[in-house]
Tab-separated table of C-alpha atoms in Angstrom:
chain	number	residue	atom	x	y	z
L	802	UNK	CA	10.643	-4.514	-32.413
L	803	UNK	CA	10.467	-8.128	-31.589
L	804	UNK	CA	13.726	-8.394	-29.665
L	805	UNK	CA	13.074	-4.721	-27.989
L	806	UNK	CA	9.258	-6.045	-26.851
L	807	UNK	CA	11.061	-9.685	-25.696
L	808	UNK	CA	13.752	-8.661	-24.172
L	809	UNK	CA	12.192	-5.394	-22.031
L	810	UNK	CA	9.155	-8.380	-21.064
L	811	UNK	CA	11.212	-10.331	-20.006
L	812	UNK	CA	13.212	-7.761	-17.960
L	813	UNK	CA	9.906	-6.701	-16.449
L	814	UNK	CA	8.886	-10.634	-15.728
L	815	UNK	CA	12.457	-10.805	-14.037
L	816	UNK	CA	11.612	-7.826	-11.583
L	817	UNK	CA	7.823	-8.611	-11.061
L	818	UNK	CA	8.323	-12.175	-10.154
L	819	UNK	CA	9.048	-12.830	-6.592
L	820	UNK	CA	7.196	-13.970	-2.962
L	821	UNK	CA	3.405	-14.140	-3.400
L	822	UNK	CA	4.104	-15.383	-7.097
L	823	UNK	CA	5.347	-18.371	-5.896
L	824	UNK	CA	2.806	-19.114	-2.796
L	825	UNK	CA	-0.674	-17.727	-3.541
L	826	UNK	CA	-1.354	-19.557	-6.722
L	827	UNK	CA	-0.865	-23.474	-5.093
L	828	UNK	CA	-2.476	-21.964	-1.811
L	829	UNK	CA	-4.956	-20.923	-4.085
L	830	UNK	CA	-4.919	-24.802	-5.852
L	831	UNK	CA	-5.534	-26.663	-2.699
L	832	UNK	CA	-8.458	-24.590	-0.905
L	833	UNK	CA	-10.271	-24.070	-4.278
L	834	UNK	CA	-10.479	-28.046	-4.623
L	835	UNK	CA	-13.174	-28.541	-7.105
L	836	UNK	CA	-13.820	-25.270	-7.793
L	837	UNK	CA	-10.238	-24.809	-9.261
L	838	UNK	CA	-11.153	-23.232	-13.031
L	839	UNK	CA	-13.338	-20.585	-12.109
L	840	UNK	CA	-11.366	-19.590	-8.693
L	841	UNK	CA	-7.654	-19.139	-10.702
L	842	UNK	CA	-9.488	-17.447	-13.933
L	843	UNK	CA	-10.415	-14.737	-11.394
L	844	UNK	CA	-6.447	-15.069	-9.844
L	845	UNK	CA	-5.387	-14.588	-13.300
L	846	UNK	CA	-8.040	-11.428	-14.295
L	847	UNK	CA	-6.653	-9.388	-11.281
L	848	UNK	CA	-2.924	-10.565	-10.779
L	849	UNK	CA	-2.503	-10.754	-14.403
L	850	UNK	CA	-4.822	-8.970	-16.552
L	851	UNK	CA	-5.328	-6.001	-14.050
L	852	UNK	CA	-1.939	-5.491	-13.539
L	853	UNK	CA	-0.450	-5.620	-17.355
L	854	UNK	CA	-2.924	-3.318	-18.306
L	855	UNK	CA	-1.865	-1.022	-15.330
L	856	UNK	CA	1.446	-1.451	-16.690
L	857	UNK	CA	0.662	-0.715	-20.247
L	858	UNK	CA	-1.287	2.249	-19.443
L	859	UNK	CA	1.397	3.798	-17.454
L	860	UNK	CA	4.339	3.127	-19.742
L	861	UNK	CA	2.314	4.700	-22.581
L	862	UNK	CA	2.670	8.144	-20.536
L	863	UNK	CA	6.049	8.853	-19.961
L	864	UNK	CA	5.365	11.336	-17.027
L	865	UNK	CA	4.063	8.191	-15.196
L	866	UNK	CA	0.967	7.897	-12.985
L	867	UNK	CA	1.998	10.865	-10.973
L	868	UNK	CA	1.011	13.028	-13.868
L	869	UNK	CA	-2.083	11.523	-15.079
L	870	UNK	CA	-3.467	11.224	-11.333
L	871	UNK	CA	-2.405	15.136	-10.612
L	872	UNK	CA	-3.926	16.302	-13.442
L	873	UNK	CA	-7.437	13.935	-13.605
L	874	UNK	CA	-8.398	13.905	-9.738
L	875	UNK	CA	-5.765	16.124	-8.365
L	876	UNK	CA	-1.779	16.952	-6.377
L	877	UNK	CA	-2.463	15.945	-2.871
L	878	UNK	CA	-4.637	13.000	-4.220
L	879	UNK	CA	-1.585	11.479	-5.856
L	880	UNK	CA	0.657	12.037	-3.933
L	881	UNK	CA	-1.587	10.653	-0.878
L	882	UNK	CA	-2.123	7.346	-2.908
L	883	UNK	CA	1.171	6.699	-4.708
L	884	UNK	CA	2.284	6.970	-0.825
L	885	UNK	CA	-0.004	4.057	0.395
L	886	UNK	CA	1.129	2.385	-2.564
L	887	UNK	CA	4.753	2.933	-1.806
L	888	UNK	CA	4.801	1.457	1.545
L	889	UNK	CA	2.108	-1.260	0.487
L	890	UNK	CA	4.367	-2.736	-2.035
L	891	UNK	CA	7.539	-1.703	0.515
L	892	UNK	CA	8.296	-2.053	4.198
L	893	UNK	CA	4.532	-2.429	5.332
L	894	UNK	CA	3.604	-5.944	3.031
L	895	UNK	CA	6.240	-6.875	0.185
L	896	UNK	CA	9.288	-6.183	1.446
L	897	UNK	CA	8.541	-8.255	4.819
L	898	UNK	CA	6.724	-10.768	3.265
L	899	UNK	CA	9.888	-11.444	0.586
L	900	UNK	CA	11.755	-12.313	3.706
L	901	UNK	CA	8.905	-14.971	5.011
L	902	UNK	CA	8.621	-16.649	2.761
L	903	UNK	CA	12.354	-17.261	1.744
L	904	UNK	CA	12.440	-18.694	5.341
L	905	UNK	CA	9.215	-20.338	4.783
L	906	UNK	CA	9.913	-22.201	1.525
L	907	UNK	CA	13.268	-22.208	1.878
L	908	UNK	CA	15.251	-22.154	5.308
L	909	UNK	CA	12.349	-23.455	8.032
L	910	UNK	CA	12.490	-27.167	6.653
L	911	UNK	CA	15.782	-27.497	6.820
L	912	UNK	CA	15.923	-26.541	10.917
L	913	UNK	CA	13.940	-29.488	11.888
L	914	UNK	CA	13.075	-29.127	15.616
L	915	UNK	CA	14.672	-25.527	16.014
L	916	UNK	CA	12.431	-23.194	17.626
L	917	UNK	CA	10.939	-21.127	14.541
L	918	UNK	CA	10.418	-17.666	15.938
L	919	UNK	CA	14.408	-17.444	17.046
L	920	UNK	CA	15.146	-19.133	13.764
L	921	UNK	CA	13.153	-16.598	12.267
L	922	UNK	CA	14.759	-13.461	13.896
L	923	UNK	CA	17.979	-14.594	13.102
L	924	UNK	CA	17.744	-15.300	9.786
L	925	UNK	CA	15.509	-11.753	9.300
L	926	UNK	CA	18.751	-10.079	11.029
L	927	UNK	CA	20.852	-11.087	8.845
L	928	UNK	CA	18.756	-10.811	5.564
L	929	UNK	CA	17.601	-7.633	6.443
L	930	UNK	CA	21.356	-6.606	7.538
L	931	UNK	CA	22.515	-7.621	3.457
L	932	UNK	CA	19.838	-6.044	2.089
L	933	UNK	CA	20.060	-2.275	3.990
L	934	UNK	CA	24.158	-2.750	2.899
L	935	UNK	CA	23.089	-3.502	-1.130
L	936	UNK	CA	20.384	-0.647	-0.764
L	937	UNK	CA	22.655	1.909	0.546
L	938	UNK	CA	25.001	1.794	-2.971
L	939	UNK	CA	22.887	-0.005	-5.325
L	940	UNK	CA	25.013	-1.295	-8.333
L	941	UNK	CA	24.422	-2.789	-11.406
L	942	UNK	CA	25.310	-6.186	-9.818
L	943	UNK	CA	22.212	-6.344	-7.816
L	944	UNK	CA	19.819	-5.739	-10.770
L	945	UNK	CA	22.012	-8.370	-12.838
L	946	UNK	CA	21.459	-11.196	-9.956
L	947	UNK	CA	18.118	-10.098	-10.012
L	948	UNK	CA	17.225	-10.408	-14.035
L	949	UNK	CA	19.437	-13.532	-14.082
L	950	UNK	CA	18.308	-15.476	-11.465
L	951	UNK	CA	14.747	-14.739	-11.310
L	952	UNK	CA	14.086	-15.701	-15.050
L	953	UNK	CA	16.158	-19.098	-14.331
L	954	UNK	CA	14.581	-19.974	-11.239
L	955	UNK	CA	10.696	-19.342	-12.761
L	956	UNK	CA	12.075	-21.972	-15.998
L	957	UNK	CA	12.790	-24.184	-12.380
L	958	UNK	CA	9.556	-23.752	-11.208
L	959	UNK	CA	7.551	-24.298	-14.359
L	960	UNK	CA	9.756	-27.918	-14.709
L	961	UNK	CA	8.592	-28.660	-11.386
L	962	UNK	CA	5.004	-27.872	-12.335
L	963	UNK	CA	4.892	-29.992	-15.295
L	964	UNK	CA	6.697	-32.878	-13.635
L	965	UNK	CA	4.088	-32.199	-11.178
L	966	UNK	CA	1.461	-32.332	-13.123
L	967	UNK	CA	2.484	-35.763	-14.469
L	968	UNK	CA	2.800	-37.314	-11.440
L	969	UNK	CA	-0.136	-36.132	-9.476
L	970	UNK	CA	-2.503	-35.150	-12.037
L	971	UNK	CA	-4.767	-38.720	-11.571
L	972	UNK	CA	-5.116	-37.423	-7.401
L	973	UNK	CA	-8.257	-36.075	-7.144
L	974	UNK	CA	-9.121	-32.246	-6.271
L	975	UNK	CA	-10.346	-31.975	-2.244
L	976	UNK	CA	-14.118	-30.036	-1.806
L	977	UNK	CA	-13.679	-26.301	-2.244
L	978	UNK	CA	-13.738	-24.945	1.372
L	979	UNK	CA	-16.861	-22.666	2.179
L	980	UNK	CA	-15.095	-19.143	0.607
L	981	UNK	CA	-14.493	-20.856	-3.367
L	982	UNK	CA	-17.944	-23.014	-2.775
L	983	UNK	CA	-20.265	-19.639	-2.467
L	984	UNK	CA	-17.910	-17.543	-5.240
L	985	UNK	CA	-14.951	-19.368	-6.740
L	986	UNK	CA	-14.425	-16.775	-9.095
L	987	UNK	CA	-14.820	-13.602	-6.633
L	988	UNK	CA	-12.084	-15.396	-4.231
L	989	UNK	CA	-9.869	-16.281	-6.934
L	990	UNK	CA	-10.315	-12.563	-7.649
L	991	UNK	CA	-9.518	-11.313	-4.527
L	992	UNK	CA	-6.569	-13.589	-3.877
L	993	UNK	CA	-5.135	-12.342	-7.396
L	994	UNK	CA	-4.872	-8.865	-5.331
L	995	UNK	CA	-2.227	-10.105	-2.425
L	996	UNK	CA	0.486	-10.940	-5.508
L	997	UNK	CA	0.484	-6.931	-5.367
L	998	UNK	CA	1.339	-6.822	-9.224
L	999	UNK	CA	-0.918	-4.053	-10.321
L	1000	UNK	CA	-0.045	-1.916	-7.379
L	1001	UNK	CA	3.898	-2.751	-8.430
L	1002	UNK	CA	2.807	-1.913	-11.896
L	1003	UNK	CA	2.300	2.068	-11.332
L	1004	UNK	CA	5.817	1.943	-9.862
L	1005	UNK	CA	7.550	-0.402	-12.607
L	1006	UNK	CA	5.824	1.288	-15.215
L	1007	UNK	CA	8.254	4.389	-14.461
L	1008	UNK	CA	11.702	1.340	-15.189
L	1009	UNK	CA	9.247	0.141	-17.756
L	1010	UNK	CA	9.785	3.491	-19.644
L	1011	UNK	CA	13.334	4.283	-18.741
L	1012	UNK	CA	14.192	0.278	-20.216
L	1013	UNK	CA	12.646	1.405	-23.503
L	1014	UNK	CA	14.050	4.792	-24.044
L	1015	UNK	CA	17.208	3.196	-23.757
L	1016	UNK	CA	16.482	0.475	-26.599
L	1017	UNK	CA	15.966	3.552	-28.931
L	1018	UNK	CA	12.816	3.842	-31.412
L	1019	UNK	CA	12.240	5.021	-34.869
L	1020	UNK	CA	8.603	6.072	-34.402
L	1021	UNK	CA	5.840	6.730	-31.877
L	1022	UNK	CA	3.822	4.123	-33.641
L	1023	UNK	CA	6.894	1.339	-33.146
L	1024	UNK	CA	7.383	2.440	-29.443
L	1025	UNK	CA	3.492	1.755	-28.744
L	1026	UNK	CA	3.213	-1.870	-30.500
L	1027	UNK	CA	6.635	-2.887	-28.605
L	1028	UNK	CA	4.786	-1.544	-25.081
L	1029	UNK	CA	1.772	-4.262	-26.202
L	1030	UNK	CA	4.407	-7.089	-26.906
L	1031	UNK	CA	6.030	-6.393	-23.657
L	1032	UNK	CA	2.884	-6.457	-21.825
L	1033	UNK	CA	2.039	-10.158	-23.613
L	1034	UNK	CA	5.393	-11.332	-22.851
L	1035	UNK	CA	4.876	-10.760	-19.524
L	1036	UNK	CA	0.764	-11.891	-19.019
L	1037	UNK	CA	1.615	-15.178	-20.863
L	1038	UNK	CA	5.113	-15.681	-18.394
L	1039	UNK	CA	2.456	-15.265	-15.209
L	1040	UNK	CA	-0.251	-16.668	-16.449
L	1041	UNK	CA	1.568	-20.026	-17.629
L	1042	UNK	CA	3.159	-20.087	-13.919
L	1043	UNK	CA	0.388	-19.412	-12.229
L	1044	UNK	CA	-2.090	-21.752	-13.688
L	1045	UNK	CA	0.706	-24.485	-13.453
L	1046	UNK	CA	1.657	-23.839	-9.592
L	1047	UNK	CA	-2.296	-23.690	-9.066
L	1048	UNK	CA	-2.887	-27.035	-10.830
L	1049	UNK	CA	0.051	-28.910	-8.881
L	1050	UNK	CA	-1.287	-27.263	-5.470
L	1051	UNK	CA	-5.030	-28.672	-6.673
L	1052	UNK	CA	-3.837	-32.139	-7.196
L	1053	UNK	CA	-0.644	-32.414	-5.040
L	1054	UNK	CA	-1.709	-34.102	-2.156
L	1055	UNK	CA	-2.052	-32.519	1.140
L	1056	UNK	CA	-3.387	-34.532	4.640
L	1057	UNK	CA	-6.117	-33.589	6.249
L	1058	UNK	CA	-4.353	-32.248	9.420
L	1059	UNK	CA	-2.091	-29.263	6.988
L	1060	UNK	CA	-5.516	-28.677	5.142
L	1061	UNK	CA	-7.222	-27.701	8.807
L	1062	UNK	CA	-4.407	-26.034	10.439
L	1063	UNK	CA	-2.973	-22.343	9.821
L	1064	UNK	CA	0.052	-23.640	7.929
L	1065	UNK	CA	0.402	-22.071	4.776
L	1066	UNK	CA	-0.752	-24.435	1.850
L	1067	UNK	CA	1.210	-22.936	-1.053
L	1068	UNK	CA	4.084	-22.673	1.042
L	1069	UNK	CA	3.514	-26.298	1.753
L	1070	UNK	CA	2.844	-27.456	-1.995
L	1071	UNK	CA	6.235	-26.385	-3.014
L	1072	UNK	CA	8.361	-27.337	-0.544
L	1073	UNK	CA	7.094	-31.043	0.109
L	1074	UNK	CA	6.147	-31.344	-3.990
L	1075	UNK	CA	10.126	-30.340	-4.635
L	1076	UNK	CA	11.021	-32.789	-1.978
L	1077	UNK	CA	8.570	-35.428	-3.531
L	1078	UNK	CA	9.715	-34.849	-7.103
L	1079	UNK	CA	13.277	-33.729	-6.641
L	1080	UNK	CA	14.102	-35.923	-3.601
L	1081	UNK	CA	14.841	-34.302	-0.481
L	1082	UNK	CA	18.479	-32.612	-0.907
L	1083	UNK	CA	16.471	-30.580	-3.337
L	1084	UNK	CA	15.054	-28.613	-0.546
L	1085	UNK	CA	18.475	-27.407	-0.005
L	1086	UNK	CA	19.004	-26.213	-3.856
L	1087	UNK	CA	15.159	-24.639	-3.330
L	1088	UNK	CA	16.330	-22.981	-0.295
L	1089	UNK	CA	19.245	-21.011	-1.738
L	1090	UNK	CA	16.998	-19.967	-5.031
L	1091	UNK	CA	14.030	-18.895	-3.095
L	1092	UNK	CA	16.200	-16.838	-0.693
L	1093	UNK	CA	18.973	-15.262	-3.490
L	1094	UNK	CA	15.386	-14.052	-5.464
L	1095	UNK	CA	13.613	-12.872	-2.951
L	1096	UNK	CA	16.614	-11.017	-1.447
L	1097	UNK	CA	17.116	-9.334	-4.693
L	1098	UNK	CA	13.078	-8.063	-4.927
L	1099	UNK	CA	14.142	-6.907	-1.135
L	1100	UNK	CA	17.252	-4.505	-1.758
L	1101	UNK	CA	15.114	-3.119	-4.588
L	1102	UNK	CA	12.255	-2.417	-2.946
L	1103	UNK	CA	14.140	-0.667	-0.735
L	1104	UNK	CA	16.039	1.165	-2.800
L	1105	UNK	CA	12.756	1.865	-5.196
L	1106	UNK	CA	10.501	3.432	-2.063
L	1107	UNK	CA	13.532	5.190	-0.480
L	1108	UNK	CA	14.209	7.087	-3.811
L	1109	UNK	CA	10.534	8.007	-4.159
L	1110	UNK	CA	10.173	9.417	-0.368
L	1111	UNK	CA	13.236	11.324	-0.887
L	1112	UNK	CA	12.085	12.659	-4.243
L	1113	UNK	CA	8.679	13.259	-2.880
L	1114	UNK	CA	9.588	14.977	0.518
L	1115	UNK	CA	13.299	15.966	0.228
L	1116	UNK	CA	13.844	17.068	3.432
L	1117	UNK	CA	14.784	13.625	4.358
L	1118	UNK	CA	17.913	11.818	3.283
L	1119	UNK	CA	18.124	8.935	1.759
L	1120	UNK	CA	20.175	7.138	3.873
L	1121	UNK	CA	17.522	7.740	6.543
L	1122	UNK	CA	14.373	6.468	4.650
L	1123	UNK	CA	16.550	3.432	3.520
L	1124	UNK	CA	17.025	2.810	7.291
L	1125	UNK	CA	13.334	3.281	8.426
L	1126	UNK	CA	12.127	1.482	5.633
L	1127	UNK	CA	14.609	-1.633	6.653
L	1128	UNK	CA	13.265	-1.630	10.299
L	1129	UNK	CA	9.979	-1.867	9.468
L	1130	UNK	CA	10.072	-4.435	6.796
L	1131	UNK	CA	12.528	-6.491	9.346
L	1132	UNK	CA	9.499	-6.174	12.294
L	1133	UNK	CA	7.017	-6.719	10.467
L	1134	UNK	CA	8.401	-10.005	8.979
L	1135	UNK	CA	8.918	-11.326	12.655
L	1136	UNK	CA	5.172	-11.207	12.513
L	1137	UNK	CA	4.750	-14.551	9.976
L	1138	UNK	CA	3.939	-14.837	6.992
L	1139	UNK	CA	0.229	-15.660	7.673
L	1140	UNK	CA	-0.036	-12.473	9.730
L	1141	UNK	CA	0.991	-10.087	7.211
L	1142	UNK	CA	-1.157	-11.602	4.568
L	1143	UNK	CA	-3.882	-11.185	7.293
L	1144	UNK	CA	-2.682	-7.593	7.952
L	1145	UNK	CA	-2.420	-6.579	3.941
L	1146	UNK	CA	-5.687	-8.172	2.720
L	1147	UNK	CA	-7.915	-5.022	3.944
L	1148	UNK	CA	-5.657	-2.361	2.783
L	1149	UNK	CA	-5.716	-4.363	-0.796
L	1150	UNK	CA	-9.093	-4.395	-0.878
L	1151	UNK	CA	-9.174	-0.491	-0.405
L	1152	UNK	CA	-5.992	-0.024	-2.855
L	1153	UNK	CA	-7.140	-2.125	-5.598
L	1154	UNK	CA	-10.601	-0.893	-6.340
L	1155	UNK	CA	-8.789	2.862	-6.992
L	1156	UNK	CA	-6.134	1.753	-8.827
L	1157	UNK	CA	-8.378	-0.356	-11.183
L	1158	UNK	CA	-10.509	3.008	-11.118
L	1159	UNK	CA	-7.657	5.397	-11.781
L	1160	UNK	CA	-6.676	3.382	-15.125
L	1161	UNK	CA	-10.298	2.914	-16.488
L	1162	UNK	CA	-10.472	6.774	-16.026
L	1163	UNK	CA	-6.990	7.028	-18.431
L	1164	UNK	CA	-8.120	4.774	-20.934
L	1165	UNK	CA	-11.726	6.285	-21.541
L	1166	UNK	CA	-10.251	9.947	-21.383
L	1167	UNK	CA	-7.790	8.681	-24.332
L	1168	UNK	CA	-11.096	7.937	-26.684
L	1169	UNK	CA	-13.120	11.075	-24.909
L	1170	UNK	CA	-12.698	14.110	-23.274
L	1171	UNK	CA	-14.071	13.081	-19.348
L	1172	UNK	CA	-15.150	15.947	-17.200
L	1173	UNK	CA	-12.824	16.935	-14.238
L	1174	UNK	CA	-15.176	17.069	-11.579
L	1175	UNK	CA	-17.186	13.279	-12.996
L	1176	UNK	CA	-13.355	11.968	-12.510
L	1177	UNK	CA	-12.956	13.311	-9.196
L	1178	UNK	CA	-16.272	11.771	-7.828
L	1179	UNK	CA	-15.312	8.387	-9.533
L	1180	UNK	CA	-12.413	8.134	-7.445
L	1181	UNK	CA	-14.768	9.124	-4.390
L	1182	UNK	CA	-16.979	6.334	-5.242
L	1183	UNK	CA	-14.788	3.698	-5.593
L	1184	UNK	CA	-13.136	4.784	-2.146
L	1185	UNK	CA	-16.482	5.306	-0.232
L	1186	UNK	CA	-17.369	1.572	-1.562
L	1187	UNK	CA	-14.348	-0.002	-0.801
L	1188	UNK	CA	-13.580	1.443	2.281
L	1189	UNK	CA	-17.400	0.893	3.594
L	1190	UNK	CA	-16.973	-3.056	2.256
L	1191	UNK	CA	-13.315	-3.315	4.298
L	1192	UNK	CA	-15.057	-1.734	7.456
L	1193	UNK	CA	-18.077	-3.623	7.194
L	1194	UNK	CA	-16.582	-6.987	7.185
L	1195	UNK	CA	-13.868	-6.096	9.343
L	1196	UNK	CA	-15.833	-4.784	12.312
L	1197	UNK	CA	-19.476	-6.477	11.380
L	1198	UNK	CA	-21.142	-3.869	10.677
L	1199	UNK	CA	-24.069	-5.713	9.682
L	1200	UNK	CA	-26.354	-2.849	8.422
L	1201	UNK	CA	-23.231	-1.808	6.255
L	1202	UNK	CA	-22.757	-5.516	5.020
L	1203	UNK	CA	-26.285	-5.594	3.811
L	1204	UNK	CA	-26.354	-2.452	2.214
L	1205	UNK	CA	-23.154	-3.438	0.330
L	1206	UNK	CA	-24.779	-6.705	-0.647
L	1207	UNK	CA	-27.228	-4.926	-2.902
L	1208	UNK	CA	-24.879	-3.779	-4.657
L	1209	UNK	CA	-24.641	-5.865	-8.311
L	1210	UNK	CA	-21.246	-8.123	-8.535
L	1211	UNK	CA	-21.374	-7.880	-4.741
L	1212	UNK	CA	-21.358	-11.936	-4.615
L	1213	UNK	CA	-18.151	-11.419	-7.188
L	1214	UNK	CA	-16.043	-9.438	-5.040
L	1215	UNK	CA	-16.826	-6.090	-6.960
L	1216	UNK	CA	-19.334	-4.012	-5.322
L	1217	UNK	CA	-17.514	-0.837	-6.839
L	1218	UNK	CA	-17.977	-2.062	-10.056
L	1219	UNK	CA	-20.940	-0.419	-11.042
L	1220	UNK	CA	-20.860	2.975	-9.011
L	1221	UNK	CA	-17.488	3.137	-10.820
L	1222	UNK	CA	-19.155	2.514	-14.051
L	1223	UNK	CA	-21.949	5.104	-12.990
L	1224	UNK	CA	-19.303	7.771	-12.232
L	1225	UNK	CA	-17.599	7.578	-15.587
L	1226	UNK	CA	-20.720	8.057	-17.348
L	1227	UNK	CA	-21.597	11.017	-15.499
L	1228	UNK	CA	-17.937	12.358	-16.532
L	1229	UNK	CA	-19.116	12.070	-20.199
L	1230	UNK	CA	-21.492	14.836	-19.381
L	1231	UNK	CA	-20.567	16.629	-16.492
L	1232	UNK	CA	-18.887	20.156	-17.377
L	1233	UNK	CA	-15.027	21.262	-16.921
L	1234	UNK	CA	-13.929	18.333	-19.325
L	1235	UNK	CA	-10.208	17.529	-20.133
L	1236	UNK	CA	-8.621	15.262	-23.293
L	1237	UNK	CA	-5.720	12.856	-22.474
L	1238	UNK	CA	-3.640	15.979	-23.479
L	1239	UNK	CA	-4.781	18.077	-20.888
């Protein structure tokens, strides 16, 4: 059970690790300043905890999400959210952003005074040429790059956060900027929703399943407790990494003119801290990891959303959503990196709430039977909220904004929170109830 639980974690760190992993938690380091412990606790609860719970939850069923969502809320429902999910964590967010930042991190300091937008179409060409090739006849090569070379390059990382931390540990955090200063731990919250792990985590949980049937189990009771290993293999690989790469970007020391410019800080922290550390042909060795990871999370991703679309609505080839899916990943990424976190933020903040939602509503109903219609309004809740919160602070919609500020845990990030907690409640009394069975 022990070598089933390690090695599947493992597997699952190998294919979860990859863009915002590496650049939100320094980012996160710098701006947090002296608010650092609070601000990456809440990184940790959402990009961590939320998601390997997500993941746990999902590999316990082995009809998937899909199944549990169809049959607590409803059809269309799923199939309308496991499709914004699909192209969050695809062409529309991570597949563009795996390709920013591998020139980012990796290829932009190495161009010197090259202009950066040609630089960046050209190397989003050809990346985005490889990976549509790979994706058309995925092998077993690609996910053996991918397990190999992720895994080694994280053991990388976390020597260059503790060599870090030794050197730069006596610098002295900077003032948290105004965001961490009025809620360090609702920021660090919502910044633990652009690594896009729990949204991955209703996909993976599908591999997740397919990885253990193939180890082979002599009970139900032995498959479950390996399914709670895996998921602590993985929180304590993330949580280790992230709390390291947020340390070194807290300490590491960044001048005042990168602090007030639109530069990305985490993407700053690593490349100058491997320079600093490493010396500077390291950035050269960091250039070639970042990219041959990142590329791999690419062709998958691909490959991953293609299959579902084509499974989903059949009409459509494969071949074709593989193509689509390419060209918008490859425009988008021409956009920057700081643009497409920009762009994904609001759609995460409408994502999250509901998937958090959906997989409180599948652990309750295992305990107690929850009634259909109670579930159904839950969901509604936690939509109305977080879509009224996004619009509100998007547009300033200042009667919205103050309405959504009475809410309790408002200040935290988590105005859903209690209407959430509300509608589950009124499932434990509400009639047409179901059991986990149902």
């Amino acid at each position: 059970m022990l070598r089933k639980g390690s090695l599947t974690g493992l597997l699952l760190f190998g294919i979860f690790f990859g863009a915002g992993n590496l650049i939100f938690p320094p980012a996160l380091g710098a701006l947090s300043g002296n608010q650092f412990w609070p601000a990456i606790a809440g990184f940790v609860l959402s990009g961590v905890g939320i998601a390997i719970v997500t993941l746990i939850i999902g590999t316990l069923n082995p009809k998937g999400y899909i199944d549990e969502i169809s049959r607590k809320i409803s059809p269309v429902f799923a199939i309308v959210y496991l499709v914004a999910l699909y192209l969050s964590i695809g062409p529309f967010f991570a597949i563009p952003r795996t390709a920013t930042v591998s020139f980012e991190v990796g290829i932009a300091p190495l161009l010197g005074g090259m202009n950066a937008s040609l630089a960046l179409f050209i190397f989003t060409l050809v990346y985005f040429l490889l990976a549509f090739l790979i994706a058309l006849n995925p092998s077993k090569i690609l996910d053996r790059i991918g397990r190999i070379l992720t895994p080694i390059f994280a053991i990388l990382i976390l020597i260059l956060v503790v060599l870090g931390a030794l050197k730069y540990s006596g610098h002295a955090p900077m003032v948290a900027t105004k965001a961490y200063q009025a809620s360090a731990f609702g920021q660090g919250f919502l910044e633990g929703y652009n690594t896009l792990d729990a949204l991955a985590s209703v996909a993976f949980s599908v591999i997740a399943v397919t990885t253990l049937n193939q180890l082979g189990f002599s009970s139900k009771r032995e498959y479950i407790k390996t399914i709670w290993l895996v998921g602590i293999v993985v929180a304590l690989g993330f949580s280790v990494l992230y709390i390291g790469l947020g340390y070194l970007g807290n300490h590491f020391p960044i001048p005042a003119s990168v602090m007030a410019s639109d530069s990305n800080k985490g993407v700053y922290v690593l490349s100058e801290a491997t320079k600093a550390i490493f010396g500077p042909t390291a950035q050269i060795f960091l250039a070639g990891m970042v990219t041959v990871t990142c590329f791999t999370t690419t062709a998958g991703l691909i490959v991953s959303t293609s299959e579902f679309f084509q499974s989903t609505f059949p009409k459509v080839s494969y071949k074709v959503y593989a193509s689509v899916f390419t060209l918008i990943g490859f425009a988008i990424a021409n956009l920057g990196l700081n643009a497409i976190i920009a762009f994904s933020l609001p759609v995460l903040m409408i994502l999250y709430p509901i998937t958090i939602t959906i997989v409180l509503l599948v652990i309750v109903n295992k305990f107690v039977a929850l009634s259909k219609p109670g579930m159904q309004l839950t969901i509604f809740l936690a939509s109305f909220v977080s879509v009224a919160s996004v619009l509100a602070s998007t547009f300033k919609i200042s009667l919205v904004e103050k309405w959504i500020a009475l809410l309790p845990f408002a200040a935290q990030s988590l105005p859903w929170l209690v209407p959430v907690v509300i509608g589950i409640l009124l499932s434990l009394v509400l009639p047409n109830k179901q059991t986990a069975e149902e």
